[in-house]
Structures are given as C-alpha cells and as structure tokens.
Coordinates of C-alpha atoms and ligand atoms in Angstrom, one line a residue:
M1 CA 54.8 37.8 98.6
I2 CA 54.4 41.3 96.0
T3 CA 57.4 42.4 94.1
F4 CA 57.5 45.4 91.3
T5 CA 60.4 45.3 88.9
S6 CA 61.0 47.9 87.0
V7 CA 57.4 49.7 87.3
S8 CA 56.1 52.4 85.6
K9 CA 53.2 54.3 85.2
T10 CA 52.3 57.2 82.5
Y11 CA 48.9 58.0 82.7
E12 CA 47.3 59.2 79.2
D13 CA 47.6 62.9 80.2
G14 CA 51.1 61.5 79.9
T15 CA 51.6 61.9 83.8
E16 CA 54.1 59.9 84.4
A17 CA 53.5 59.2 87.8
L18 CA 55.9 56.8 88.7
K19 CA 59.3 55.4 87.1
S20 CA 61.2 52.7 87.3
L21 CA 60.0 51.2 90.2
D22 CA 61.5 48.6 92.7
F23 CA 60.6 46.8 95.6
E24 CA 59.4 44.2 97.7
V25 CA 56.7 43.0 100.2
K26 CA 58.0 39.6 102.2
E27 CA 55.7 37.5 103.4
G28 CA 53.7 38.5 106.8
E29 CA 55.2 42.6 106.2
F30 CA 54.1 46.0 107.3
F31 CA 55.0 47.8 104.8
V32 CA 54.7 52.0 104.7
L33 CA 54.1 54.0 101.9
I34 CA 55.4 57.4 101.6
G35 CA 56.1 60.5 100.5
P36 CA 54.9 64.1 99.7
S37 CA 51.6 64.7 98.4
G38 CA 51.9 63.4 94.3
C39 CA 54.9 61.2 94.7
G40 CA 53.0 57.6 93.5
K41 CA 51.5 56.3 96.4
T42 CA 48.0 55.7 95.3
T43 CA 48.9 54.7 91.6
T44 CA 51.2 51.6 93.2
M45 CA 48.5 50.6 95.5
K46 CA 45.9 50.9 92.5
L47 CA 48.8 48.5 90.5
I48 CA 48.2 45.9 93.1
N49 CA 45.2 45.5 92.4
R50 CA 46.0 46.1 89.1
L51 CA 42.4 49.4 89.0
I52 CA 45.2 50.6 86.4
E53 CA 48.1 48.4 84.8
P54 CA 51.8 49.6 84.0
T55 CA 53.1 51.5 81.3
E56 CA 56.1 49.1 82.1
G57 CA 57.3 45.9 83.8
E58 CA 56.6 42.9 85.8
I59 CA 54.4 43.1 89.5
L60 CA 54.5 39.0 91.1
C61 CA 52.5 38.4 93.6
R62 CA 53.4 34.8 95.4
G63 CA 56.5 34.9 92.4
R64 CA 53.1 34.8 89.5
E65 CA 52.4 38.2 87.6
I66 CA 49.5 39.2 89.1
H67 CA 48.4 39.0 84.9
T68 CA 48.3 35.4 85.0
F69 CA 45.3 35.3 87.9
Q70 CA 41.9 35.6 87.7
I71 CA 40.4 39.1 88.3
H72 CA 38.3 38.7 91.2
E73 CA 40.9 35.8 92.5
L74 CA 43.5 38.5 93.1
R75 CA 40.6 40.9 94.4
W76 CA 38.8 39.0 96.6
N77 CA 42.2 37.9 98.3
I78 CA 42.7 41.2 98.7
G79 CA 40.6 43.4 101.5
Y80 CA 41.7 47.1 100.3
V81 CA 41.1 50.7 102.4
L82 CA 40.9 53.3 99.7
Q83 CA 42.0 56.9 100.3
Q84 CA 38.3 57.9 100.1
I85 CA 36.4 56.4 102.4
A86 CA 33.5 54.5 100.0
L87 CA 31.1 52.7 101.9
F88 CA 27.8 51.9 99.8
P89 CA 24.9 54.4 101.2
H90 CA 21.7 52.4 100.7
M91 CA 23.4 49.3 102.2
S92 CA 23.5 48.7 106.1
V93 CA 26.7 48.1 107.8
A94 CA 26.6 44.8 108.5
E95 CA 25.9 44.7 104.3
N96 CA 28.4 46.5 103.8
I97 CA 31.1 44.6 105.5
A98 CA 29.6 41.4 103.9
V99 CA 30.0 42.8 100.4
V100 CA 33.0 40.1 99.5
P101 CA 32.1 37.6 101.6
E102 CA 28.7 37.0 99.3
M103 CA 30.7 37.7 96.4
K104 CA 32.3 34.3 97.9
K105 CA 29.0 32.8 98.3
W106 CA 29.8 32.2 102.3
D107 CA 26.6 30.5 104.1
K108 CA 24.3 33.5 105.7
P109 CA 25.6 32.4 109.5
R110 CA 29.0 32.4 108.2
I111 CA 28.7 36.4 107.3
H112 CA 26.4 37.1 109.9
K113 CA 28.6 35.2 112.7
R114 CA 31.5 37.5 110.9
V115 CA 30.7 41.3 110.0
D116 CA 29.6 40.2 114.7
E117 CA 33.5 39.5 114.9
L118 CA 34.8 41.9 112.5
L119 CA 32.3 45.3 114.5
E120 CA 33.9 43.9 117.6
M121 CA 37.4 43.9 115.7
V122 CA 37.1 47.2 115.2
G123 CA 35.6 48.5 118.1
M124 CA 31.9 48.4 117.5
E125 CA 29.2 47.0 119.2
P126 CA 27.5 45.2 117.0
S127 CA 24.0 45.7 118.2
T128 CA 24.6 48.5 118.2
Y129 CA 26.5 49.0 114.9
R130 CA 25.1 46.4 112.4
N131 CA 22.0 47.6 110.7
R132 CA 22.6 51.6 110.5
T133 CA 23.3 53.2 107.0
P134 CA 26.8 54.8 107.1
A135 CA 24.6 58.5 107.1
E136 CA 24.1 57.5 110.5
L137 CA 27.8 57.4 111.7
S138 CA 30.6 59.6 112.5
G139 CA 33.3 59.6 110.0
G140 CA 36.0 58.0 112.6
Q141 CA 32.9 54.7 112.4
Q142 CA 32.7 54.7 108.6
Q143 CA 37.0 54.8 108.7
R144 CA 36.5 51.5 110.5
V145 CA 33.3 49.7 109.0
G146 CA 35.8 50.7 105.9
V147 CA 38.9 48.4 107.3
A148 CA 36.0 45.8 108.2
R149 CA 35.3 45.3 106.0
A150 CA 38.3 45.5 103.7
L151 CA 39.2 42.1 106.1
A152 CA 36.1 40.4 105.7
A153 CA 36.7 37.3 103.9
D154 CA 40.4 37.1 105.1
P155 CA 42.6 38.7 102.3
D156 CA 46.0 37.4 102.6
L157 CA 46.9 41.3 101.7
I158 CA 45.6 44.1 103.0
L159 CA 45.9 48.0 101.1
M160 CA 45.6 50.4 102.9
D161 CA 46.0 54.1 101.8
E162 CA 45.9 56.5 105.0
P163 CA 42.7 55.0 105.8
F164 CA 43.1 57.5 109.1
S165 CA 43.5 60.6 107.5
A166 CA 39.8 62.1 109.2
L167 CA 40.5 60.9 112.2
D168 CA 41.1 62.7 115.1
P169 CA 44.9 62.1 116.8
I170 CA 43.0 60.1 119.7
S171 CA 41.4 57.4 117.4
R172 CA 43.9 58.0 114.9
E173 CA 46.0 56.4 117.3
R174 CA 43.9 53.2 119.2
L175 CA 43.1 52.6 115.4
Q176 CA 47.4 52.7 114.3
Q177 CA 47.8 50.1 118.2
D178 CA 45.3 48.3 117.4
I179 CA 45.8 47.0 113.6
R180 CA 49.4 47.0 114.0
R181 CA 47.8 44.5 116.8
L182 CA 46.0 43.1 114.0
Q183 CA 48.9 42.0 111.5
R184 CA 50.7 40.9 114.7
E185 CA 47.5 38.3 115.1
I186 CA 47.1 37.5 112.2
R187 CA 50.6 38.2 110.9
K188 CA 48.6 39.2 107.4
T189 CA 50.9 41.6 104.7
V190 CA 49.7 45.2 104.8
V191 CA 50.4 48.5 102.9
F192 CA 49.6 50.8 104.2
V193 CA 50.0 54.4 103.0
T194 CA 50.1 57.3 105.0
H195 CA 52.3 61.0 104.4
D196 CA 52.8 61.3 108.3
M197 CA 56.1 60.3 109.3
D198 CA 55.9 59.4 113.0
E199 CA 52.3 57.0 111.8
A200 CA 55.3 55.2 109.3
L201 CA 57.9 55.2 112.1
A202 CA 55.4 53.5 114.7
L203 CA 53.7 50.9 112.4
G204 CA 56.3 49.7 109.4
D205 CA 58.5 46.9 109.6
R206 CA 60.4 48.4 106.8
V207 CA 58.7 51.9 105.3
C208 CA 59.5 53.4 101.8
L209 CA 60.1 56.6 101.1
M210 CA 58.8 57.9 97.9
K211 CA 59.7 61.2 95.3
D212 CA 58.5 62.0 91.9
G213 CA 57.4 58.8 91.1
R214 CA 60.5 57.2 92.7
V215 CA 62.1 55.3 95.6
V216 CA 64.5 57.5 98.0
Q217 CA 65.0 54.9 100.6
I218 CA 63.6 51.2 102.0
D219 CA 63.9 50.4 105.5
A220 CA 63.3 49.6 108.5
P221 CA 62.1 52.5 110.7
Q222 CA 65.5 52.5 113.2
E223 CA 67.4 53.0 110.4
L224 CA 66.0 55.8 108.4
I225 CA 66.6 58.0 111.6
L226 CA 70.0 57.0 111.7
H227 CA 71.5 56.1 108.3
P228 CA 69.2 58.9 105.8
A229 CA 69.8 57.9 102.3
N230 CA 70.3 61.6 102.0
A231 CA 68.7 65.6 102.4
F232 CA 65.4 64.6 101.4
V233 CA 65.2 61.5 103.4
K234 CA 67.1 63.6 106.7
K235 CA 64.2 66.7 105.9
F236 CA 61.2 64.0 105.3
I237 CA 62.4 62.5 109.3
G238 CA 63.1 65.7 110.4
D239 CA 60.0 66.6 110.6
R240 CA 58.9 65.0 113.6
K241 CA 58.6 66.0 117.4
S242 CA 61.4 66.7 119.8
P243 CA 64.0 63.5 119.8
W244 CA 63.5 62.7 123.1
M245 CA 59.3 62.5 122.9
T246 CA 59.9 59.9 120.5
A247 CA 58.8 56.2 121.7
V248 CA 60.9 53.4 121.9
D249 CA 58.8 51.4 119.0
V250 CA 60.6 54.3 117.0
M251 CA 64.0 53.3 118.4
M252 CA 63.4 49.6 118.5
D253 CA 65.3 47.0 116.7
R254 CA 61.9 44.8 115.0
H255 CA 64.0 42.1 114.4
S256 CA 67.1 42.0 116.1
R257 CA 69.0 39.1 116.9
L258 CA 68.3 38.3 120.1
V259 CA 65.3 37.5 120.0
A260 CA 64.7 34.4 120.2
D261 CA 62.1 31.6 120.1
E262 CA 61.9 28.8 123.1
A263 CA 62.5 26.3 121.2
E264 CA 65.8 27.8 119.4
T265 CA 67.5 28.2 123.3
G266 CA 69.4 25.0 122.6
R267 CA 70.8 25.2 118.6
R268 CA 72.0 28.9 120.6
T269 CA 74.2 29.2 123.6
G270 CA 77.3 30.6 124.4
G271 CA 77.2 33.9 122.6
E272 CA 78.0 36.2 125.4
E273 CA 74.5 38.4 124.7
P274 CA 72.0 37.7 126.2
L275 CA 68.4 36.2 124.2
F276 CA 65.1 37.6 124.8
L277 CA 63.4 34.2 124.4
R278 CA 59.4 35.0 122.8
G279 CA 56.6 31.7 123.2
E280 CA 53.5 31.3 121.2
G281 CA 51.9 35.2 120.2
N282 CA 55.0 36.4 120.2
R283 CA 54.1 36.6 124.4
F284 CA 58.0 37.4 126.1
L285 CA 59.5 34.7 129.0
G286 CA 62.7 36.2 129.7
R287 CA 65.9 36.4 129.3
W288 CA 68.1 33.2 128.7
E289 CA 71.5 33.9 130.0
G290 CA 74.4 31.5 130.5
G291 CA 72.1 28.5 129.5
T292 CA 68.9 29.3 132.6
L293 CA 66.2 31.8 131.8
H294 CA 65.7 34.5 134.2
R295 CA 62.0 35.9 133.9
D296 CA 62.1 39.3 136.1
V297 CA 64.1 41.1 134.3
P298 CA 63.4 44.5 133.2
I299 CA 61.2 46.0 130.3
L300 CA 60.6 49.0 128.3
S301 CA 56.9 48.9 127.6
H302 CA 56.5 50.4 123.0
D303 CA 54.8 53.0 124.4
T304 CA 57.8 54.6 126.7
R305 CA 59.4 58.2 125.6
L306 CA 63.5 57.8 124.8
R307 CA 63.8 60.2 128.1
E308 CA 62.7 57.9 130.5
A309 CA 64.1 54.7 128.5
L310 CA 67.3 56.0 129.1
G311 CA 66.8 56.6 132.8
V312 CA 65.9 52.3 132.3
F313 CA 69.3 52.0 131.0
R314 CA 71.1 53.8 133.4
E315 CA 69.5 52.4 136.9
T316 CA 68.9 49.1 135.0
E317 CA 73.3 49.7 133.2
C318 CA 71.6 46.7 131.0
D319 CA 73.1 47.7 126.4
Q320 CA 69.4 46.3 125.8
L321 CA 65.9 45.7 127.0
P322 CA 63.5 43.8 126.1
V323 CA 60.1 46.7 124.5
L324 CA 56.8 44.7 125.0
H325 CA 53.3 45.4 123.7
G326 CA 51.1 44.2 126.3
K327 CA 52.3 40.4 127.0
E328 CA 54.2 40.7 123.7
L329 CA 57.6 40.7 122.7
V330 CA 57.6 43.1 119.8
G331 CA 61.2 44.3 119.9
V332 CA 64.9 44.7 121.2
L333 CA 66.4 48.7 122.0
S334 CA 69.6 48.5 122.2
W335 CA 71.2 52.0 124.5
R336 CA 73.6 52.9 122.0
S337 CA 71.2 53.1 119.4
I338 CA 69.4 55.4 121.7
V339 CA 72.3 57.6 122.0
E340 CA 73.4 58.0 118.7
Y341 CA 69.9 59.6 117.5
L342 CA 70.1 62.2 120.0
E343 CA 74.1 63.2 119.1
Q344 CA 72.2 63.0 115.9
A345 CA 69.4 65.8 116.8
D346 CA 71.6 67.4 118.1
A347 CA 74.1 67.2 115.5
G348 CA 71.2 68.4 112.4
E349 CA 70.2 71.2 115.4
A350 CA 73.3 72.6 115.5
G351 CA 73.6 72.7 111.7
S352 CA 70.2 74.6 110.8
Ligands
ATP401 N1 43.8 59.2 85.9 C1 45.1 59.8 86.3 N2 45.2 60.4 84.7 C2 46.4 62.2 85.2 N3 46.9 61.9 86.0 C3 47.3 61.2 87.5 C4 46.0 60.3 87.5 N4 46.2 60.1 88.6 C5 47.0 60.4 89.7 N5 47.4 61.5 88.5 C6 48.8 62.1 88.3 O1 49.6 61.0 89.4 C7 50.6 61.6 90.8 C8 50.2 60.7 90.9 O2 49.2 60.7 91.8 P1 48.7 59.8 93.3 O3 47.6 59.6 93.9 O4 49.6 58.2 92.4 O5 50.2 60.1 94.8 P2 49.7 59.9 95.9 O6 50.9 60.3 96.4 O7 48.7 59.0 96.5 O8 49.7 61.6 96.1 P3 48.6 61.4 98.2 O9 50.0 62.0 99.2 O10 48.1 62.7 97.7 O11 47.1 60.8 98.0 C9 50.6 62.8 90.0 O12 50.8 64.0 89.5 C10 48.9 62.5 89.9 O13 48.3 63.8 89.5
MG402 MG1 47.4 59.2 97.1

C-alpha cells in the first residue's frame, strides 16, 4: 500500500532525519514504527501525509507516486492522529470529528449518524459527549476523540503517532485492544508509532525498528524476539518485563500456515499437521484433522501469560494451539517457540 524507496530527509538546518529508508506497508497491515526519540518516526509519518517533502527517494501509495495525487485527495483518504493531539478548542466534540466529512460535503444526517457511531466505537456515550468542547474532556478522552476524528471519513490508511502516550496504563491497554480489534474488523492499513516495545509487539503485524534515521529490522513480533538482527535490537527487546509474563499474543504466529479459511479445507488435506479453521469475521471454527472438524478443542486466549500457556501445552500434549481473541482466531502459538524464547531469555540473563 505504501512503499518507501531510498527515502532521505534532510531538514533546512542540515539535520539528516532519514537516511535512505526502504520499507513497504502492506494493504490491511498493522505496521508499527518504533525506535528511540529522534530516530525519525514522526518525520516518516509526515512524509506519507505530505506535510513535508522528501529530499531524495520515492514514496508510492498503491503503486502511484504520492505527488501525482491531489493533496486533498491524498489527505482525505488518510486519517492522521498527531503526536500532540490537536482538537479545535472552539468546536464541539461532534464538530471536531466531522471535519473531514464536512469537507467531503456529506449530508447532515449522514454526518450525525457517523459521529455517534464513532463516539460509541471509542467508548464515549454520544449523548453525554457530543456537545462538549475539548476543554471539558480529560486527556484520554481527547485522545479518543482524536482517534474518532481520524477514522471519521472512512480513510484507507490511518497514521497514528503515539496516540496513547498521555494515557494511564489501564486506559492505554483498553484503547490498544480497541484499535487492534477495530483494525481487524474494518481491515484498514494502520501505521502506528510508539516508543514502547510491549505496545509494538502486542499490536503490530510487523514491527519496524529504527535508529538514527535508518531501518534496523522489520519483522513480525515473534521473529524480532527470536531472531534479533543485532545487539541493538536485542537490547531494545530486552527492555521488557519477564519472559514468563509475556502475553501469548506477542509470541504467537499471526500468519501461521496452519490457519485456513473454511473454504480451503478441500484443497489442503492429507498433511500431518492439523489446520485451524476460521469462518466469517475470523471466527474460530475448530481443528481440522484427518478430514474431520473437531469443534471442542483446547485453545489459548490472547492475553494468557506464557507461564500459564506452557501449562496448557503440557496438559493437552498439543504442539500447537490456536489463539483466540473473543471468538476470533488471531494466531497460532507453538510450544517450540515458547521454549526457544525462554531458553534465549535465560541465556541473555546469564550473559549479562
Ligand atoms: N522541522 C525540523 N527542523 C529541523 N530538524 C527537525 C525538524 N523536525 C524534526 N527534526 C529533527 O529530525 C530528527 C527526527 O525527528 P522526528 O520528529 O522524526 O523523531 P521521532 O522519532 O518522531 O522522535 P520522538 O520519539 O521524540 O517523537 C530529530 O533529530 C529532530 O530533532
Ligand atoms: Mg515523534
């Protein structure tokens, strides 16, 4: 969906913020940018939205150079949650959310309906909050309105620059879950910036770790943990809580070849390994094995800790378990990857 090819950005004062950046964000992907302060994350976001221009290189959106888009055409199709939340202070919550739909000249009833729908989506009762001004909201509520505003006109791409930074850990975790669920439901492409490795690993389909204006490693969370490209990545990953307390959704394989859609079963039989089947809306249907669908099978919940998960593997004697978020199948966790991770964490500790 978005492709950066040898993109560099040098600001007017000579600061080299980005040095030949290459990456691709796939359609429907949750792509996380992470790295130390000043490594160029916000600069990358601003380039996608054309708030600033690259010094060198090429940026494509769905195969088209972004300069060939009308600036409005581009911006209206990108929802942007800024690092510093900037609601219009004299406008109500509803008016703030409706900015892009108004520009797109949606009719009033449609806008009204959309605003209420979005407020509900971000967990704010419309009748209570619709007519308040930003000053009458808490910081966290303002951030939620910022998220609602970014989603308002149903953009194809959503850029979120540390959207949850001002939130307490509990609201933060709730909003993380919400945004992840939303992204899965509405299948939007999201580019999400954070400093926080736990957040990156919990949310990202892939995580891009940056340092000094360059990409250090781009990989799925599990790969980043099990196969860090160098000492910097290891250190960045290492700044996390105990491996035993790591949640299953960090270690699971989100794109497992053992996951299949219901319709695929005909084509994928005869293998030794089971398949985990999903139906409409990613709903988990059961384990397909030897030509039969077993519905009542052991599962893991996405927020289970590895310590507990290991117990489930032991009791059930399964090598792989499906990971569910509610009724949805979100990944597969293998016993091997937990063991590998724990061994590695152990070795890390012994070495330090
Ligand atoms: N307008 C500007 N003029 C000059 N230098 C700038 C400008 N904006 C950003 N920079 C510099 O470019 C580098 C990258 O900045 P950027 O805002 O992209 O970092 P970041 O990764 O988003 O950091 P943070 O995590 O602190 O938000 C920094 O060294 C910053 O000081
Ligand atoms: Mg930034």
